[in-house]
Amino acid sequence: MLSSLDGVLALFGLVFERFGGLLYIGIHLLSVVTWTIGSGWILFGQLNIISAAFAAVLVDLGIDYAIHIYNRYIGERANGHSLEDAFAVALENTGWGVIIGMVTTAIAFMALGATRFSQLAEFGMLAGIGIFLSAPVMLFVLPSLLAWRYRESGERNATLKPLG
């Protein structure tokens, strides 16, 4: 999980050229993983070697949702919108797509819960739960952390470069 997190964050930093945002993206990914581990202990009472692999999957899938929201936010900030307006537009235009993507992916993983192989069933359930838990993190925690960062650092619109 740690090597997956390191690789994803390094790639994120290289592509967006904004290494300050790595901390906040990393916090959201670690939040999802820790909430899911807690859910796993409550539901199953233990994690086995196969079901614990969900953490790397969540890191790899969770960054996708952050990229869509973050990229739209940066694009709106680069166009001169205020912090609040940029998030409003970003969440309005990408929020539903992110939510629908999360739900369909989570359902696909949770379908593994029907298998008789208990470790794979636990893996599927944990990955699905983690993806569902990504929604509040993406829609509330990530914008809050980025807004806090903006207010602390005084981010300038001219320094923001969205992808595409």
PDB file of C-alpha atoms in Angstrom:
ATOM      1  CA  MET A   1       0.000   0.000   0.000  1.00  0.00           C
ATOM      2  CA  LEU A   2       2.802   2.405   0.828  1.00  0.00           C
ATOM      3  CA  SER A   3       4.625   1.793  -2.445  1.00  0.00           C
ATOM      4  CA  SER A   4       1.334   2.233  -4.282  1.00  0.00           C
ATOM      5  CA  LEU A   5       0.725   5.499  -2.421  1.00  0.00           C
ATOM      6  CA  ASP A   6       4.263   6.733  -3.129  1.00  0.00           C
ATOM      7  CA  GLY A   7       3.975   5.935  -6.835  1.00  0.00           C
ATOM      8  CA  VAL A   8       0.545   7.524  -7.231  1.00  0.00           C
ATOM      9  CA  LEU A   9       1.532  10.687  -5.377  1.00  0.00           C
ATOM     10  CA  ALA A  10       4.809  11.005  -7.298  1.00  0.00           C
ATOM     11  CA  LEU A  11       2.979  10.715 -10.600  1.00  0.00           C
ATOM     12  CA  PHE A  12       0.330  13.188  -9.427  1.00  0.00           C
ATOM     13  CA  GLY A  13       3.021  15.693  -8.449  1.00  0.00           C
ATOM     14  CA  LEU A  14       4.891  15.329 -11.728  1.00  0.00           C
ATOM     15  CA  VAL A  15       1.798  15.746 -13.862  1.00  0.00           C
ATOM     16  CA  PHE A  16       0.226  18.676 -12.016  1.00  0.00           C
ATOM     17  CA  GLU A  17       3.565  20.291 -11.078  1.00  0.00           C
ATOM     18  CA  ARG A  18       2.033  21.275  -7.737  1.00  0.00           C
ATOM     19  CA  PHE A  19       3.846  19.390  -5.046  1.00  0.00           C
ATOM     20  CA  GLY A  20       2.074  21.292  -2.260  1.00  0.00           C
ATOM     21  CA  GLY A  21      -1.184  19.539  -3.147  1.00  0.00           C
ATOM     22  CA  LEU A  22       0.381  16.130  -2.602  1.00  0.00           C
ATOM     23  CA  LEU A  23      -0.091  16.366   1.142  1.00  0.00           C
ATOM     24  CA  TYR A  24      -3.801  17.028   0.779  1.00  0.00           C
ATOM     25  CA  ILE A  25      -4.316  14.329  -1.836  1.00  0.00           C
ATOM     26  CA  GLY A  26      -2.336  11.929   0.364  1.00  0.00           C
ATOM     27  CA  ILE A  27      -4.474  12.819   3.387  1.00  0.00           C
ATOM     28  CA  HIS A  28      -7.664  12.030   1.511  1.00  0.00           C
ATOM     29  CA  LEU A  29      -6.306   8.681   0.290  1.00  0.00           C
ATOM     30  CA  LEU A  30      -5.104   7.705   3.759  1.00  0.00           C
ATOM     31  CA  SER A  31      -8.474   8.749   5.218  1.00  0.00           C
ATOM     32  CA  VAL A  32     -10.316   6.375   2.921  1.00  0.00           C
ATOM     33  CA  VAL A  33      -7.926   3.500   3.672  1.00  0.00           C
ATOM     34  CA  THR A  34      -8.090   3.969   7.452  1.00  0.00           C
ATOM     35  CA  TRP A  35     -11.890   4.290   7.468  1.00  0.00           C
ATOM     36  CA  THR A  36     -12.099   1.098   5.430  1.00  0.00           C
ATOM     37  CA  ILE A  37      -9.711  -0.773   7.713  1.00  0.00           C
ATOM     38  CA  GLY A  38     -11.928   0.249  10.636  1.00  0.00           C
ATOM     39  CA  SER A  39     -15.013  -0.968   8.771  1.00  0.00           C
ATOM     40  CA  GLY A  40     -13.257  -4.250   8.003  1.00  0.00           C
ATOM     41  CA  TRP A  41     -12.409  -4.840  11.653  1.00  0.00           C
ATOM     42  CA  ILE A  42     -16.007  -4.113  12.625  1.00  0.00           C
ATOM     43  CA  LEU A  43     -17.505  -6.341   9.907  1.00  0.00           C
ATOM     44  CA  PHE A  44     -15.037  -9.234   9.787  1.00  0.00           C
ATOM     45  CA  GLY A  45     -13.048  -8.957  13.017  1.00  0.00           C
ATOM     46  CA  GLN A  46      -9.808  -9.496  11.114  1.00  0.00           C
ATOM     47  CA  LEU A  47      -8.023  -8.870   7.842  1.00  0.00           C
ATOM     48  CA  ASN A  48      -6.226 -11.615   5.970  1.00  0.00           C
ATOM     49  CA  ILE A  49      -3.408 -11.295   3.454  1.00  0.00           C
ATOM     50  CA  ILE A  50      -5.751 -11.240   0.450  1.00  0.00           C
ATOM     51  CA  SER A  51      -8.410  -8.957   1.901  1.00  0.00           C
ATOM     52  CA  ALA A  52      -5.708  -6.515   3.041  1.00  0.00           C
ATOM     53  CA  ALA A  53      -4.777  -5.962  -0.614  1.00  0.00           C
ATOM     54  CA  PHE A  54      -7.807  -3.677  -0.883  1.00  0.00           C
ATOM     55  CA  ALA A  55      -5.630  -0.814   0.433  1.00  0.00           C
ATOM     56  CA  ALA A  56      -3.482  -0.704  -2.703  1.00  0.00           C
ATOM     57  CA  VAL A  57      -6.591  -0.955  -4.868  1.00  0.00           C
ATOM     58  CA  LEU A  58      -8.214   1.950  -3.017  1.00  0.00           C
ATOM     59  CA  VAL A  59      -5.150   4.127  -3.424  1.00  0.00           C
ATOM     60  CA  ASP A  60      -5.027   3.418  -7.136  1.00  0.00           C
ATOM     61  CA  LEU A  61      -8.752   3.876  -7.713  1.00  0.00           C
ATOM     62  CA  GLY A  62      -9.197   6.730  -5.239  1.00  0.00           C
ATOM     63  CA  ILE A  63      -6.739   9.002  -6.983  1.00  0.00           C
ATOM     64  CA  ASP A  64      -8.881   8.900 -10.144  1.00  0.00           C
ATOM     65  CA  TYR A  65     -11.762  10.644  -8.423  1.00  0.00           C
ATOM     66  CA  ALA A  66      -9.428  13.246  -6.948  1.00  0.00           C
ATOM     67  CA  ILE A  67      -7.891  13.949 -10.344  1.00  0.00           C
ATOM     68  CA  HIS A  68     -11.254  14.760 -11.939  1.00  0.00           C
ATOM     69  CA  ILE A  69     -12.341  17.139  -9.186  1.00  0.00           C
ATOM     70  CA  TYR A  70      -8.907  18.702  -8.696  1.00  0.00           C
ATOM     71  CA  ASN A  71      -8.327  19.241 -12.420  1.00  0.00           C
ATOM     72  CA  ARG A  72     -11.714  20.912 -12.875  1.00  0.00           C
ATOM     73  CA  TYR A  73     -11.098  23.074  -9.806  1.00  0.00           C
ATOM     74  CA  ILE A  74      -7.691  24.170 -11.153  1.00  0.00           C
ATOM     75  CA  GLY A  75      -9.224  24.927 -14.552  1.00  0.00           C
ATOM     76  CA  GLU A  76     -11.879  27.132 -13.007  1.00  0.00           C
ATOM     77  CA  ARG A  77      -9.330  28.912 -10.784  1.00  0.00           C
ATOM     78  CA  ALA A  78      -7.088  29.493 -13.834  1.00  0.00           C
ATOM     79  CA  ASN A  79     -10.096  31.063 -15.580  1.00  0.00           C
ATOM     80  CA  GLY A  80     -10.335  33.624 -12.787  1.00  0.00           C
ATOM     81  CA  HIS A  81     -13.119  32.194 -10.650  1.00  0.00           C
ATOM     82  CA  SER A  82     -13.042  32.649  -6.903  1.00  0.00           C
ATOM     83  CA  LEU A  83     -12.324  29.668  -4.652  1.00  0.00           C
ATOM     84  CA  GLU A  84     -16.000  29.133  -3.844  1.00  0.00           C
ATOM     85  CA  ASP A  85     -17.150  29.509  -7.448  1.00  0.00           C
ATOM     86  CA  ALA A  86     -14.402  27.201  -8.720  1.00  0.00           C
ATOM     87  CA  PHE A  87     -15.464  24.431  -6.338  1.00  0.00           C
ATOM     88  CA  ALA A  88     -19.142  25.013  -7.101  1.00  0.00           C
ATOM     89  CA  VAL A  89     -18.506  24.607 -10.830  1.00  0.00           C
ATOM     90  CA  ALA A  90     -16.100  21.690 -10.341  1.00  0.00           C
ATOM     91  CA  LEU A  91     -18.491  19.742  -8.137  1.00  0.00           C
ATOM     92  CA  GLU A  92     -21.520  20.627 -10.249  1.00  0.00           C
ATOM     93  CA  ASN A  93     -19.894  19.503 -13.490  1.00  0.00           C
ATOM     94  CA  THR A  94     -17.829  16.540 -12.302  1.00  0.00           C
ATOM     95  CA  GLY A  95     -19.466  15.589  -9.013  1.00  0.00           C
ATOM     96  CA  TRP A  96     -22.248  13.430 -10.448  1.00  0.00           C
ATOM     97  CA  GLY A  97     -19.897  11.689 -12.854  1.00  0.00           C
ATOM     98  CA  VAL A  98     -17.539  10.907  -9.983  1.00  0.00           C
ATOM     99  CA  ILE A  99     -20.405   9.633  -7.799  1.00  0.00           C
ATOM    100  CA  ILE A 100     -21.802   7.416 -10.564  1.00  0.00           C
ATOM    101  CA  GLY A 101     -18.320   6.063 -11.288  1.00  0.00           C
ATOM    102  CA  MET A 102     -17.827   5.314  -7.585  1.00  0.00           C
ATOM    103  CA  VAL A 103     -21.169   3.555  -7.228  1.00  0.00           C
ATOM    104  CA  THR A 104     -20.733   1.342 -10.279  1.00  0.00           C
ATOM    105  CA  THR A 105     -17.176   0.400  -9.312  1.00  0.00           C
ATOM    106  CA  ALA A 106     -18.188  -0.293  -5.706  1.00  0.00           C
ATOM    107  CA  ILE A 107     -21.072  -2.517  -6.804  1.00  0.00           C
ATOM    108  CA  ALA A 108     -18.748  -4.467  -9.090  1.00  0.00           C
ATOM    109  CA  PHE A 109     -16.324  -5.100  -6.213  1.00  0.00           C
ATOM    110  CA  MET A 110     -19.123  -5.952  -3.798  1.00  0.00           C
ATOM    111  CA  ALA A 111     -20.348  -8.593  -6.227  1.00  0.00           C
ATOM    112  CA  LEU A 112     -17.252 -10.544  -5.195  1.00  0.00           C
ATOM    113  CA  GLY A 113     -18.988 -10.942  -1.836  1.00  0.00           C
ATOM    114  CA  ALA A 114     -21.112 -13.670  -3.417  1.00  0.00           C
ATOM    115  CA  THR A 115     -18.145 -15.973  -3.960  1.00  0.00           C
ATOM    116  CA  ARG A 116     -17.535 -18.904  -1.632  1.00  0.00           C
ATOM    117  CA  PHE A 117     -13.834 -18.056  -1.371  1.00  0.00           C
ATOM    118  CA  SER A 118     -14.001 -16.062   1.878  1.00  0.00           C
ATOM    119  CA  GLN A 119     -10.775 -14.089   1.405  1.00  0.00           C
ATOM    120  CA  LEU A 120     -11.839 -12.896  -2.041  1.00  0.00           C
ATOM    121  CA  ALA A 121     -15.321 -12.088  -0.726  1.00  0.00           C
ATOM    122  CA  GLU A 122     -13.806  -9.979   2.072  1.00  0.00           C
ATOM    123  CA  PHE A 123     -11.503  -8.259  -0.425  1.00  0.00           C
ATOM    124  CA  GLY A 124     -14.465  -7.375  -2.660  1.00  0.00           C
ATOM    125  CA  MET A 125     -16.554  -6.097   0.224  1.00  0.00           C
ATOM    126  CA  LEU A 126     -13.710  -4.008   1.651  1.00  0.00           C
ATOM    127  CA  ALA A 127     -12.828  -2.527  -1.742  1.00  0.00           C
ATOM    128  CA  GLY A 128     -16.504  -1.700  -2.348  1.00  0.00           C
ATOM    129  CA  ILE A 129     -16.918  -0.134   1.084  1.00  0.00           C
ATOM    130  CA  GLY A 130     -13.738   1.873   0.585  1.00  0.00           C
ATOM    131  CA  ILE A 131     -14.934   3.203  -2.741  1.00  0.00           C
ATOM    132  CA  PHE A 132     -18.264   4.197  -1.177  1.00  0.00           C
ATOM    133  CA  LEU A 133     -16.327   5.959   1.586  1.00  0.00           C
ATOM    134  CA  SER A 134     -14.396   7.835  -1.103  1.00  0.00           C
ATOM    135  CA  ALA A 135     -17.499   9.868  -1.934  1.00  0.00           C
ATOM    136  CA  PRO A 136     -17.648  11.971   1.240  1.00  0.00           C
ATOM    137  CA  VAL A 137     -13.878  12.336   1.229  1.00  0.00           C
ATOM    138  CA  MET A 138     -13.830  13.540  -2.392  1.00  0.00           C
ATOM    139  CA  LEU A 139     -16.804  15.841  -2.048  1.00  0.00           C
ATOM    140  CA  PHE A 140     -16.141  17.297   1.410  1.00  0.00           C
ATOM    141  CA  VAL A 141     -12.658  16.582   2.788  1.00  0.00           C
ATOM    142  CA  LEU A 142     -10.650  17.267  -0.394  1.00  0.00           C
ATOM    143  CA  PRO A 143     -12.324  20.628  -1.144  1.00  0.00           C
ATOM    144  CA  SER A 144     -11.999  21.615   2.521  1.00  0.00           C
ATOM    145  CA  LEU A 145      -8.275  20.824   2.593  1.00  0.00           C
ATOM    146  CA  LEU A 146      -7.651  22.653  -0.676  1.00  0.00           C
ATOM    147  CA  ALA A 147      -9.654  25.671   0.529  1.00  0.00           C
ATOM    148  CA  TRP A 148      -7.644  25.723   3.747  1.00  0.00           C
ATOM    149  CA  ARG A 149      -4.429  25.524   1.717  1.00  0.00           C
ATOM    150  CA  TYR A 150      -5.566  28.382  -0.507  1.00  0.00           C
ATOM    151  CA  ARG A 151      -6.411  30.589   2.448  1.00  0.00           C
ATOM    152  CA  GLU A 152      -3.060  29.821   4.116  1.00  0.00           C
ATOM    153  CA  SER A 153      -0.819  30.199   1.054  1.00  0.00           C
ATOM    154  CA  GLY A 154      -2.667  32.769  -1.051  1.00  0.00           C
ATOM    155  CA  GLU A 155      -2.561  30.645  -4.203  1.00  0.00           C
ATOM    156  CA  ARG A 156      -2.495  32.746  -7.389  1.00  0.00           C
ATOM    157  CA  ASN A 157      -4.680  31.886 -10.370  1.00  0.00           C
ATOM    158  CA  ALA A 158      -1.829  32.437 -12.831  1.00  0.00           C
ATOM    159  CA  THR A 159       0.213  29.587 -11.311  1.00  0.00           C
ATOM    160  CA  LEU A 160      -2.489  26.974 -11.869  1.00  0.00           C
ATOM    161  CA  LYS A 161      -2.236  24.734 -14.924  1.00  0.00           C
ATOM    162  CA  PRO A 162      -5.012  22.189 -15.536  1.00  0.00           C
ATOM    163  CA  LEU A 163      -4.503  19.111 -17.667  1.00  0.00           C
ATOM    164  CA  GLY A 164      -5.997  18.998 -21.132  1.00  0.00           C
TER     165      GLY A 164
END
